[in-house]
Structures are given as C-alpha cells and as structure tokens.
PDB file of C-alpha atoms in Angstrom:
ATOM      1  CA  UNK W   1      99.208-122.656 -36.955  1.00 83.00           C
ATOM      2  CA  UNK W   2      99.620-124.826 -33.882  1.00 90.00           C
ATOM      3  CA  UNK W   3      96.423-124.908 -31.785  1.00 96.00           C
ATOM      4  CA  UNK W   4      95.968-126.048 -28.204  1.00 98.00           C
ATOM      5  CA  UNK W   5      93.138-128.580 -28.406  1.00 98.00           C
ATOM      6  CA  UNK W   6      91.368-129.927 -25.316  1.00 97.00           C
ATOM      7  CA  UNK W   7      90.084-133.344 -26.383  1.00 96.00           C
ATOM      8  CA  UNK W   8      88.071-135.568 -24.025  1.00 96.00           C
ATOM      9  CA  UNK W   9      85.146-138.005 -23.870  1.00 96.00           C
ATOM     10  CA  UNK W  10      82.238-137.047 -21.625  1.00 97.00           C
ATOM     11  CA  UNK W  11      78.942-138.563 -20.508  1.00 97.00           C
ATOM     12  CA  UNK W  12      75.537-136.995 -21.051  1.00 97.00           C
ATOM     13  CA  UNK W  13      75.582-135.859 -17.419  1.00 96.00           C
ATOM     14  CA  UNK W  14      78.995-134.249 -17.752  1.00 95.00           C
ATOM     15  CA  UNK W  15      81.435-136.780 -16.284  1.00 96.00           C
ATOM     16  CA  UNK W  16      84.784-137.866 -17.737  1.00 95.00           C
ATOM     17  CA  UNK W  17      85.025-140.923 -15.447  1.00 94.00           C
ATOM     18  CA  UNK W  18      82.466-143.006 -13.615  1.00 96.00           C
ATOM     19  CA  UNK W  19      82.249-143.213  -9.801  1.00 95.00           C
ATOM     20  CA  UNK W  20      85.151-144.599  -7.753  1.00 91.00           C
ATOM     21  CA  UNK W  21      87.861-143.839 -10.312  1.00 86.00           C
ATOM     22  CA  UNK W  22      91.392-144.579  -9.164  1.00 82.00           C
ATOM     23  CA  UNK W  23      94.687-146.211 -10.148  1.00 80.00           C
ATOM     24  CA  UNK W  24      93.098-149.675 -10.250  1.00 81.00           C
ATOM     25  CA  UNK W  25      89.836-148.451 -11.771  1.00 85.00           C
ATOM     26  CA  UNK W  26      91.012-145.732 -14.107  1.00 81.00           C
ATOM     27  CA  UNK W  27      87.734-144.814 -15.782  1.00 88.00           C
ATOM     28  CA  UNK W  28      85.609-145.540 -12.715  1.00 93.00           C
ATOM     29  CA  UNK W  29      82.532-147.724 -12.558  1.00 95.00           C
ATOM     30  CA  UNK W  30      80.920-147.821 -15.998  1.00 95.00           C
ATOM     31  CA  UNK W  31      83.452-145.381 -17.428  1.00 94.00           C
ATOM     32  CA  UNK W  32      84.552-147.698 -20.231  1.00 94.00           C
ATOM     33  CA  UNK W  33      81.353-146.681 -22.044  1.00 96.00           C
ATOM     34  CA  UNK W  34      82.836-143.219 -22.556  1.00 96.00           C
ATOM     35  CA  UNK W  35      85.398-144.585 -25.010  1.00 94.00           C
ATOM     36  CA  UNK W  36      83.359-147.139 -26.950  1.00 96.00           C
ATOM     37  CA  UNK W  37      83.530-144.802 -29.949  1.00 96.00           C
ATOM     38  CA  UNK W  38      87.357-144.928 -30.030  1.00 92.00           C
ATOM     39  CA  UNK W  39      87.298-148.688 -30.679  1.00 91.00           C
ATOM     40  CA  UNK W  40      84.210-148.883 -32.898  1.00 95.00           C
ATOM     41  CA  UNK W  41      83.941-149.995 -36.509  1.00 95.00           C
ATOM     42  CA  UNK W  42      82.069-146.832 -37.508  1.00 96.00           C
ATOM     43  CA  UNK W  43      84.083-145.181 -40.342  1.00 96.00           C
ATOM     44  CA  UNK W  44      83.568-141.682 -38.934  1.00 97.00           C
ATOM     45  CA  UNK W  45      84.729-142.730 -35.463  1.00 96.00           C
ATOM     46  CA  UNK W  46      87.803-144.343 -36.981  1.00 94.00           C
ATOM     47  CA  UNK W  47      88.509-141.256 -39.085  1.00 95.00           C
ATOM     48  CA  UNK W  48      88.311-138.969 -36.040  1.00 95.00           C
ATOM     49  CA  UNK W  49      90.730-141.146 -34.047  1.00 92.00           C
ATOM     50  CA  UNK W  50      93.113-141.379 -36.995  1.00 91.00           C
ATOM     51  CA  UNK W  51      93.079-137.657 -37.836  1.00 92.00           C
ATOM     52  CA  UNK W  52      93.361-136.549 -34.207  1.00 91.00           C
ATOM     53  CA  UNK W  53      96.307-138.865 -33.600  1.00 89.00           C
ATOM     54  CA  UNK W  54      98.035-137.715 -36.778  1.00 89.00           C
ATOM     55  CA  UNK W  55      97.704-134.037 -35.825  1.00 92.00           C
ATOM     56  CA  UNK W  56      99.026-134.534 -32.285  1.00 94.00           C
ATOM     57  CA  UNK W  57     102.388-132.803 -32.072  1.00 94.00           C
ATOM     58  CA  UNK W  58     102.574-132.992 -28.265  1.00 96.00           C
ATOM     59  CA  UNK W  59     100.150-134.208 -25.604  1.00 96.00           C
ATOM     60  CA  UNK W  60      99.569-132.769 -22.111  1.00 98.00           C
ATOM     61  CA  UNK W  61      98.112-134.806 -19.256  1.00 96.00           C
ATOM     62  CA  UNK W  62      97.826-134.586 -15.492  1.00 95.00           C
ATOM     63  CA  UNK W  63      99.631-136.748 -12.974  1.00 95.00           C
ATOM     64  CA  UNK W  64      96.571-138.807 -12.038  1.00 91.00           C
ATOM     65  CA  UNK W  65      96.034-139.810 -15.669  1.00 91.00           C
ATOM     66  CA  UNK W  66      99.743-140.494 -16.121  1.00 94.00           C
ATOM     67  CA  UNK W  67      99.718-142.865 -13.155  1.00 93.00           C
ATOM     68  CA  UNK W  68      96.840-144.767 -14.769  1.00 89.00           C
ATOM     69  CA  UNK W  69      98.283-145.060 -18.297  1.00 90.00           C
ATOM     70  CA  UNK W  70     101.790-145.868 -16.993  1.00 92.00           C
ATOM     71  CA  UNK W  71     100.459-148.310 -14.390  1.00 89.00           C
ATOM     72  CA  UNK W  72     100.421-152.116 -14.756  1.00 88.00           C
ATOM     73  CA  UNK W  73      96.968-152.121 -16.361  1.00 83.00           C
ATOM     74  CA  UNK W  74      97.614-149.094 -18.560  1.00 85.00           C
ATOM     75  CA  UNK W  75      98.867-148.668 -22.110  1.00 87.00           C
ATOM     76  CA  UNK W  76     100.686-151.460 -23.886  1.00 82.00           C
ATOM     77  CA  UNK W  77     101.922-152.319 -27.372  1.00 75.00           C
ATOM     78  CA  UNK W  78      98.347-152.681 -28.650  1.00 74.00           C
ATOM     79  CA  UNK W  79      96.476-149.936 -26.817  1.00 76.00           C
ATOM     80  CA  UNK W  80      97.964-146.500 -26.329  1.00 80.00           C
ATOM     81  CA  UNK W  81      97.381-142.920 -27.354  1.00 83.00           C
ATOM     82  CA  UNK W  82      94.792-142.792 -30.111  1.00 70.00           C
ATOM     83  CA  UNK W  83      93.322-146.200 -29.176  1.00 56.00           C
ATOM     84  CA  UNK W  84      94.420-148.684 -31.836  1.00 54.00           C
ATOM     85  CA  UNK W  85      96.583-146.061 -33.554  1.00 55.00           C
ATOM     86  CA  UNK W  86      99.151-146.277 -30.708  1.00 52.00           C
ATOM     87  CA  UNK W  87     100.406-142.778 -31.443  1.00 59.00           C
ATOM     88  CA  UNK W  88     103.816-141.727 -30.144  1.00 81.00           C
ATOM     89  CA  UNK W  89     103.949-137.944 -29.814  1.00 92.00           C
ATOM     90  CA  UNK W  90     105.935-136.481 -26.905  1.00 94.00           C
ATOM     91  CA  UNK W  91     103.954-136.386 -23.653  1.00 96.00           C
ATOM     92  CA  UNK W  92     104.113-133.554 -21.102  1.00 98.00           C
ATOM     93  CA  UNK W  93     102.891-134.380 -17.597  1.00 98.00           C
ATOM     94  CA  UNK W  94     101.776-131.684 -15.142  1.00 98.00           C
ATOM     95  CA  UNK W  95     102.839-132.843 -11.693  1.00 97.00           C
ATOM     96  CA  UNK W  96     104.121-131.635  -8.343  1.00 96.00           C
ATOM     97  CA  UNK W  97     107.070-134.028  -8.601  1.00 97.00           C
ATOM     98  CA  UNK W  98     108.459-136.341 -11.260  1.00 96.00           C
ATOM     99  CA  UNK W  99     108.048-140.093 -10.689  1.00 96.00           C
ATOM    100  CA  UNK W 100     111.052-142.121  -9.607  1.00 94.00           C
ATOM    101  CA  UNK W 101     110.560-144.545 -12.518  1.00 95.00           C
ATOM    102  CA  UNK W 102     108.496-144.851 -15.717  1.00 96.00           C
ATOM    103  CA  UNK W 103     107.161-148.155 -17.050  1.00 95.00           C
ATOM    104  CA  UNK W 104     106.575-146.928 -20.635  1.00 92.00           C
ATOM    105  CA  UNK W 105     110.196-146.047 -21.308  1.00 91.00           C
ATOM    106  CA  UNK W 106     109.736-146.202 -25.092  1.00 89.00           C
ATOM    107  CA  UNK W 107     107.599-143.026 -24.982  1.00 91.00           C
ATOM    108  CA  UNK W 108     108.957-139.481 -24.713  1.00 94.00           C
ATOM    109  CA  UNK W 109     107.967-138.102 -21.273  1.00 97.00           C
ATOM    110  CA  UNK W 110     108.590-134.589 -19.931  1.00 97.00           C
ATOM    111  CA  UNK W 111     107.513-133.777 -16.361  1.00 98.00           C
ATOM    112  CA  UNK W 112     106.697-130.138 -15.598  1.00 98.00           C
ATOM    113  CA  UNK W 113     106.415-129.159 -11.946  1.00 98.00           C
ATOM    114  CA  UNK W 114     105.716-125.424 -12.400  1.00 97.00           C
ATOM    115  CA  UNK W 115     102.071-125.518 -13.488  1.00 96.00           C
ATOM    116  CA  UNK W 116      99.767-125.890 -16.460  1.00 97.00           C
ATOM    117  CA  UNK W 117     100.958-122.706 -18.170  1.00 97.00           C
ATOM    118  CA  UNK W 118     104.551-123.894 -18.343  1.00 98.00           C
ATOM    119  CA  UNK W 119     103.424-127.375 -19.394  1.00 98.00           C
ATOM    120  CA  UNK W 120     101.444-125.984 -22.328  1.00 98.00           C
ATOM    121  CA  UNK W 121     104.365-123.734 -23.298  1.00 97.00           C
ATOM    122  CA  UNK W 122     106.699-126.741 -23.258  1.00 98.00           C
ATOM    123  CA  UNK W 123     104.254-128.775 -25.342  1.00 97.00           C
ATOM    124  CA  UNK W 124     103.855-125.904 -27.815  1.00 97.00           C
ATOM    125  CA  UNK W 125     107.630-125.796 -28.363  1.00 96.00           C
ATOM    126  CA  UNK W 126     107.646-129.543 -29.004  1.00 96.00           C
ATOM    127  CA  UNK W 127     104.667-129.321 -31.382  1.00 96.00           C
ATOM    128  CA  UNK W 128     106.139-126.408 -33.314  1.00 95.00           C
ATOM    129  CA  UNK W 129     109.375-128.354 -33.707  1.00 93.00           C
ATOM    130  CA  UNK W 130     107.350-131.285 -35.075  1.00 90.00           C
ATOM    131  CA  UNK W 131     105.450-128.918 -37.402  1.00 93.00           C
ATOM    132  CA  UNK W 132     108.746-127.762 -38.897  1.00 92.00           C
ATOM    133  CA  UNK W 133     109.926-131.361 -39.274  1.00 90.00           C
ATOM    134  CA  UNK W 134     106.752-132.413 -41.077  1.00 88.00           C
ATOM    135  CA  UNK W 135     106.308-129.100 -42.906  1.00 91.00           C
ATOM    136  CA  UNK W 136     102.681-129.223 -41.714  1.00 89.00           C
ATOM    137  CA  UNK W 137     100.973-127.828 -38.631  1.00 91.00           C
ATOM    138  CA  UNK W 138     100.295-130.160 -35.713  1.00 95.00           C
ATOM    139  CA  UNK W 139      98.511-129.450 -32.429  1.00 96.00           C
ATOM    140  CA  UNK W 140      99.097-129.470 -28.711  1.00 97.00           C
ATOM    141  CA  UNK W 141      96.467-131.843 -27.305  1.00 97.00           C
ATOM    142  CA  UNK W 142      95.222-131.685 -23.720  1.00 98.00           C
ATOM    143  CA  UNK W 143      93.965-135.230 -23.129  1.00 93.00           C
ATOM    144  CA  UNK W 144      92.934-134.747 -19.514  1.00 84.00           C
ATOM    145  CA  UNK W 145      91.918-135.356 -16.952  1.00 85.00           C
ATOM    146  CA  UNK W 146      88.922-133.178 -16.394  1.00 88.00           C
ATOM    147  CA  UNK W 147      90.486-130.861 -13.831  1.00 89.00           C
ATOM    148  CA  UNK W 148      93.479-130.175 -16.069  1.00 94.00           C
ATOM    149  CA  UNK W 149      91.233-129.227 -18.983  1.00 94.00           C
ATOM    150  CA  UNK W 150      89.020-127.069 -16.773  1.00 91.00           C
ATOM    151  CA  UNK W 151      92.066-125.266 -15.365  1.00 92.00           C
ATOM    152  CA  UNK W 152      93.479-124.691 -18.850  1.00 95.00           C
ATOM    153  CA  UNK W 153      90.160-123.269 -20.079  1.00 93.00           C
ATOM    154  CA  UNK W 154      89.943-120.891 -17.126  1.00 92.00           C
ATOM    155  CA  UNK W 155      93.528-119.771 -17.751  1.00 93.00           C
ATOM    156  CA  UNK W 156      92.785-118.962 -21.410  1.00 95.00           C
ATOM    157  CA  UNK W 157      95.210-121.572 -22.710  1.00 97.00           C
ATOM    158  CA  UNK W 158      92.810-123.492 -24.976  1.00 97.00           C
ATOM    159  CA  UNK W 159      92.022-122.664 -28.621  1.00 97.00           C
ATOM    160  CA  UNK W 160      89.710-125.575 -29.442  1.00 97.00           C
ATOM    161  CA  UNK W 161      87.482-127.783 -27.272  1.00 97.00           C
ATOM    162  CA  UNK W 162      86.663-131.197 -28.750  1.00 97.00           C
ATOM    163  CA  UNK W 163      84.118-133.282 -26.839  1.00 97.00           C
ATOM    164  CA  UNK W 164      83.116-136.856 -27.630  1.00 98.00           C
ATOM    165  CA  UNK W 165      79.644-137.082 -26.100  1.00 98.00           C
ATOM    166  CA  UNK W 166      78.896-140.674 -25.175  1.00 98.00           C
ATOM    167  CA  UNK W 167      75.251-141.805 -24.912  1.00 98.00           C
ATOM    168  CA  UNK W 168      75.518-142.827 -21.253  1.00 97.00           C
ATOM    169  CA  UNK W 169      74.528-141.338 -17.886  1.00 98.00           C
ATOM    170  CA  UNK W 170      77.099-142.247 -15.229  1.00 97.00           C
ATOM    171  CA  UNK W 171      75.397-140.632 -12.264  1.00 96.00           C
ATOM    172  CA  UNK W 172      78.675-139.514 -10.703  1.00 96.00           C
ATOM    173  CA  UNK W 173      82.420-139.527 -11.133  1.00 95.00           C
ATOM    174  CA  UNK W 174      84.869-136.845 -12.215  1.00 92.00           C
ATOM    175  CA  UNK W 175      83.048-133.812 -13.669  1.00 93.00           C
ATOM    176  CA  UNK W 176      84.458-132.052 -16.710  1.00 91.00           C
ATOM    177  CA  UNK W 177      83.229-128.634 -15.609  1.00 87.00           C
ATOM    178  CA  UNK W 178      82.960-127.180 -12.138  1.00 79.00           C
ATOM    179  CA  UNK W 179      82.093-123.650 -11.037  1.00 71.00           C
ATOM    180  CA  UNK W 180      84.756-121.236 -12.241  1.00 74.00           C
ATOM    181  CA  UNK W 181      85.494-118.547 -14.794  1.00 75.00           C
ATOM    182  CA  UNK W 182      82.853-118.405 -17.582  1.00 84.00           C
ATOM    183  CA  UNK W 183      84.171-119.405 -21.024  1.00 89.00           C
ATOM    184  CA  UNK W 184      82.434-118.763 -24.365  1.00 92.00           C
ATOM    185  CA  UNK W 185      82.497-121.062 -27.375  1.00 96.00           C
ATOM    186  CA  UNK W 186      81.588-120.987 -31.060  1.00 97.00           C
ATOM    187  CA  UNK W 187      80.382-124.279 -32.538  1.00 97.00           C
ATOM    188  CA  UNK W 188      82.679-125.380 -35.354  1.00 97.00           C
ATOM    189  CA  UNK W 189      81.649-128.972 -36.178  1.00 97.00           C
ATOM    190  CA  UNK W 190      79.223-131.704 -35.181  1.00 98.00           C
ATOM    191  CA  UNK W 191      79.668-135.313 -36.298  1.00 98.00           C
ATOM    192  CA  UNK W 192      77.113-137.884 -35.161  1.00 98.00           C
ATOM    193  CA  UNK W 193      78.015-141.557 -35.310  1.00 97.00           C
ATOM    194  CA  UNK W 194      76.496-144.777 -34.051  1.00 93.00           C
ATOM    195  CA  UNK W 195      78.432-144.500 -30.774  1.00 97.00           C
ATOM    196  CA  UNK W 196      78.932-140.793 -29.982  1.00 98.00           C
ATOM    197  CA  UNK W 197      78.327-137.199 -30.948  1.00 98.00           C
ATOM    198  CA  UNK W 198      81.630-135.473 -31.702  1.00 98.00           C
ATOM    199  CA  UNK W 199      81.473-131.752 -30.924  1.00 98.00           C
ATOM    200  CA  UNK W 200      84.142-129.223 -31.827  1.00 98.00           C
ATOM    201  CA  UNK W 201      84.104-125.670 -30.472  1.00 98.00           C
ATOM    202  CA  UNK W 202      86.409-122.729 -31.009  1.00 97.00           C
ATOM    203  CA  UNK W 203      87.129-120.957 -27.730  1.00 96.00           C
ATOM    204  CA  UNK W 204      86.177-117.275 -27.857  1.00 90.00           C
TER     205      UNK W 204
END
C-alpha cells in the first residue's frame, strides 16, 4: 500500500537547519553537516538514498523549502531530489499562494493553497497513479521542512517517520519538534553508517 513517509535529516540536538537559515542560506550556519550522509561513499548510505528515491511516488514540501530548492542556488541538473539520484517524482507544495514563476520548469509542480491535509491527499492520488503505472507500491514522501512534518504528524497524516540522525550539534536553527499533540511511535529499523544513524518508526 501507499504510505505517507516523513523523511528528514536532523541534528543530535533536534534541528533540521542550523541558525540563520533563509533563502540565501538554506540549511543555516553549519547545516550542510546534516546531509553529509546523502553524498557519502558508504554503501548503506547510498542504498538508503537510492531506495528512498525509487519509492517516492510524490513528494510534499513547504513553501519555504520550495523557495530554497527553486532559487538560484538550489537544485540543478546534478543535485536534486535524492542527492545524486536526481529523482523526478511530482512535487506538491503547501503554500498560501502559488509563485508567479518557477525556475525548475522541467519538474512537475502542484501548488496547494488549502492546507497540509489537501496537499497530502493530492500527493496520495499522484502516488497511487504511479503505483498502478509501475505495478508496485510507491510512497508519498514529506521532505520538509520541519514545521510541515510536525503539522502533518499532529494531524495524523503520517504513517512512517524516517530520521537521518547526523552526528552534529547545531546549537540552534529550525527545530523538528515543538510542543504540540503527543505522537507515539514503534521502532521499525535502525541502520548505523559512518556518517549517520538512520531511524525508521511506524506511527501508532
């Protein structure tokens, strides 16, 4: 079946960006360390990137993250979704208003202005269509940012939480979790590599 998977890298102190993140400093100060694993030569890291990209039937992201990846210093022909895999699933952006123009016109963008619930429903339809095309299940992936994933968890929209725990303390930035509705998890998998600890939880 198609799962909704929240997938994000996080520091040991719980941040998904470093301090002073913004359009010209997307991951914040020191935040690049969060994604070292995605570009490493470790076979397990490479397998996780490859398998996650392959199973992505549709990807949901927030407007702040969209503005970063679609900005001048964002994704290009060599670096895109799935790091070096440059995956091309359809992307669904949660936003209050659609942008006037998109730089990455070769990607499939849908802008949803009616909230995270409708965005996930739209992405699920796209992923289920892709599942039928491939004759194999693919997932809806919530790639962030942190507030989007936290909101989706509180709303009960997430089936699986996948964290890539980077061995770095950032001391500030964008937190993954803030005070809100308690959510329970069941540990499903732990993979330790030279650059990260990959944690997968089923959402109860």
